CSV table of C-alpha atoms and ligand atoms in Angstrom, one decimal:
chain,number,residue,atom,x,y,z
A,1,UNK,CA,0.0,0.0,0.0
A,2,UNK,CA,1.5,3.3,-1.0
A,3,UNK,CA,-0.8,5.8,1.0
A,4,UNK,CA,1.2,5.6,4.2
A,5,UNK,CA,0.1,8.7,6.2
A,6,UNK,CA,3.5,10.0,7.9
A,7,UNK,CA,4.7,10.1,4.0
A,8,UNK,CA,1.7,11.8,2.9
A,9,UNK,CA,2.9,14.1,6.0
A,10,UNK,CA,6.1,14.6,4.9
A,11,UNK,CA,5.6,15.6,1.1
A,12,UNK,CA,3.1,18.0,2.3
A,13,UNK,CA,4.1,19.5,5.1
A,14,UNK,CA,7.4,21.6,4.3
A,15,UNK,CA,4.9,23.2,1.0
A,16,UNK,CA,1.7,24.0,3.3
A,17,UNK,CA,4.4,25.9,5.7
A,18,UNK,CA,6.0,27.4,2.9
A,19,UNK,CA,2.9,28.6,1.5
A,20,UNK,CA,1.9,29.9,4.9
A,21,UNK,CA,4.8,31.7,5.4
A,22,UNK,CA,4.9,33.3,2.2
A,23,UNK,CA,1.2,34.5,2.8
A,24,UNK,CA,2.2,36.1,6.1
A,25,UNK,CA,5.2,37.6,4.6
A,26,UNK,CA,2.7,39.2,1.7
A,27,UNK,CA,0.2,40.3,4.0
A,28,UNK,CA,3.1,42.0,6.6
A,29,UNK,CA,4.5,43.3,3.1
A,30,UNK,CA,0.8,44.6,2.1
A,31,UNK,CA,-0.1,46.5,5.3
A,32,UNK,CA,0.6,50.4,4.4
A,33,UNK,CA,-1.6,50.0,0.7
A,34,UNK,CA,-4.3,48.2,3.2
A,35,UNK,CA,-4.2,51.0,5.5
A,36,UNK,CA,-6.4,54.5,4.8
A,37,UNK,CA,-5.7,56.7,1.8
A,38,UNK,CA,-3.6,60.1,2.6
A,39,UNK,CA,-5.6,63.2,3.0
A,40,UNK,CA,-3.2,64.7,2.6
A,41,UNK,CA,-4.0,67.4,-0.9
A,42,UNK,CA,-0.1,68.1,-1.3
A,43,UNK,CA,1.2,65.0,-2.4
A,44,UNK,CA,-2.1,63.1,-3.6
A,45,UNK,CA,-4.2,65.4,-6.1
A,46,UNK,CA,-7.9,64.2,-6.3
A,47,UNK,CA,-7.1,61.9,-9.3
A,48,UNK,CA,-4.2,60.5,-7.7
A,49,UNK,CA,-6.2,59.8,-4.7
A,50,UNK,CA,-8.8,58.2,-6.5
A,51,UNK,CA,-6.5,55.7,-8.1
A,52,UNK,CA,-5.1,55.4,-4.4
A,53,UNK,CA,-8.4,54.2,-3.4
A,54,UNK,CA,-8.8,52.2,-6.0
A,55,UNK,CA,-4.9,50.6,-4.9
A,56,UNK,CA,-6.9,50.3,-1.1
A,57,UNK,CA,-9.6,48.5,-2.5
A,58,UNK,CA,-7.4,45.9,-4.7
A,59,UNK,CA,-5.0,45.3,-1.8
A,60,UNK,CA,-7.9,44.9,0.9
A,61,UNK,CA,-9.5,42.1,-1.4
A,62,UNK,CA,-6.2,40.9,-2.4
A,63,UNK,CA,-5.7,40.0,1.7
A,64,UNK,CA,-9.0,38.9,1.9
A,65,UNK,CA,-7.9,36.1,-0.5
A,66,UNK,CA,-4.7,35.8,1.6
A,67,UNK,CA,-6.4,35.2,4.6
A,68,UNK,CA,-9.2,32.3,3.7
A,69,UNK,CA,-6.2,30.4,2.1
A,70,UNK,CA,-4.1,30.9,5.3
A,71,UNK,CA,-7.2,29.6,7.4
A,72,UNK,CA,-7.3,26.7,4.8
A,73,UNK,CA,-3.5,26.0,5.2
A,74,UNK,CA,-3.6,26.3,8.9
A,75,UNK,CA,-6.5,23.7,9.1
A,76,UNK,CA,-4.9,21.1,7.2
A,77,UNK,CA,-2.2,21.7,9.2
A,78,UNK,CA,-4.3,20.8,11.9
A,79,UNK,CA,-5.6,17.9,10.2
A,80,UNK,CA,-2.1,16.6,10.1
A,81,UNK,CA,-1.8,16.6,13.7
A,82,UNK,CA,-5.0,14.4,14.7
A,83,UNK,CA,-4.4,12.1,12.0
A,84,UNK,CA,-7.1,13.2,9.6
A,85,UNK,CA,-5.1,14.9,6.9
A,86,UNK,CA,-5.4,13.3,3.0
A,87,UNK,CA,-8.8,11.9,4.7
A,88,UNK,CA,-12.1,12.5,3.4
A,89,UNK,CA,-13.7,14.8,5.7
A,90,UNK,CA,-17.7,13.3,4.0
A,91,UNK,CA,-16.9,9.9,3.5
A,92,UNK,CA,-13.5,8.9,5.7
A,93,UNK,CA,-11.9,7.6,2.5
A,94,UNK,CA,-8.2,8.4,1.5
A,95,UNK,CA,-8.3,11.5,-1.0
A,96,UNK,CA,-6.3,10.9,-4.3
A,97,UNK,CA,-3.0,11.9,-4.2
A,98,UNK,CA,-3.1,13.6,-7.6
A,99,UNK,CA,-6.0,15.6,-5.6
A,100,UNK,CA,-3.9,16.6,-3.0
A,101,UNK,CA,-1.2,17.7,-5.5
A,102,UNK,CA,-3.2,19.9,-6.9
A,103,UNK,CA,-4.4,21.5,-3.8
A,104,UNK,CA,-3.2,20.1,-0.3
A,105,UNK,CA,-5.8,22.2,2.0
A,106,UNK,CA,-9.0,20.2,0.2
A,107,UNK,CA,-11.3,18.2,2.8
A,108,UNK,CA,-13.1,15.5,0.6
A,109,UNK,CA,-12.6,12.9,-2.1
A,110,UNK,CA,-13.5,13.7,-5.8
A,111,UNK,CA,-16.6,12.0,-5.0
A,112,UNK,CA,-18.0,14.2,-2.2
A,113,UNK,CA,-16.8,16.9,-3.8
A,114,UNK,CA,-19.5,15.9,-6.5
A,115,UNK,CA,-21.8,15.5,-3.8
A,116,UNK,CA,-22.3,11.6,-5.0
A,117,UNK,CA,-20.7,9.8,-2.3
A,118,UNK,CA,-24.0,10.8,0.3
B,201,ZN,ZN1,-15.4,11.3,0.3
């Protein structure tokens, strides 16, 4: 049997933690276009300042983003530590592999996923 679980661990683990850090690191990196548009008249004219809002607005959904997939990352991180990661969170059976590839923060098996396994 090739699904041994500490392997399935191991290949996954060191990219979920990477991917987490390099989301924390772009959200840290992201802060000051997240934060509230200057005022200030002097430096942004009313065109400029539009765009600037327009940069807010971007950046704020950008981290939105950021932050479901570090939720997602975190819980399958989680899932690795009781045991239940590359399980199907529906049905209990092992996910594919070539699933997990893809992306390693999914909860069910193809099948759930298609809502035919219920
Ligand atoms: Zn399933």
């Amino acid at each position: 049997m090739p699904t041994d679980e500490p392997d399935l661990e191991a290949h996954f683990r060191p990219r979920i933690e990477a991917e987490l850090a390099e989301l924390v690191a772009a959200s840290e990196a992201s802060v000051a276009d997240r934060g509230p548009v200057a005022l200030d008249q002097q430096s942004v004219g009313r065109l400029s300042r539009m765009d600037a809002m327009q940069g807010q607005a971007m950046a704020q959904e950008a981290e939105r983003r950021r932050q479901a997939r570090v939720a997602a990352l975190r819980a399958a991180l989680a899932r690795m530590e009781s045991g239940e990661f590359g399980e199907c969170a529906e049905c209990g059976e092992p996910i594919a592999l070539k699933r997990l590839e893809i992306d390693p923060t999914v909860v069910v098996c193809v099948a759930c996923a298609k809502g035919g396994n219920r």
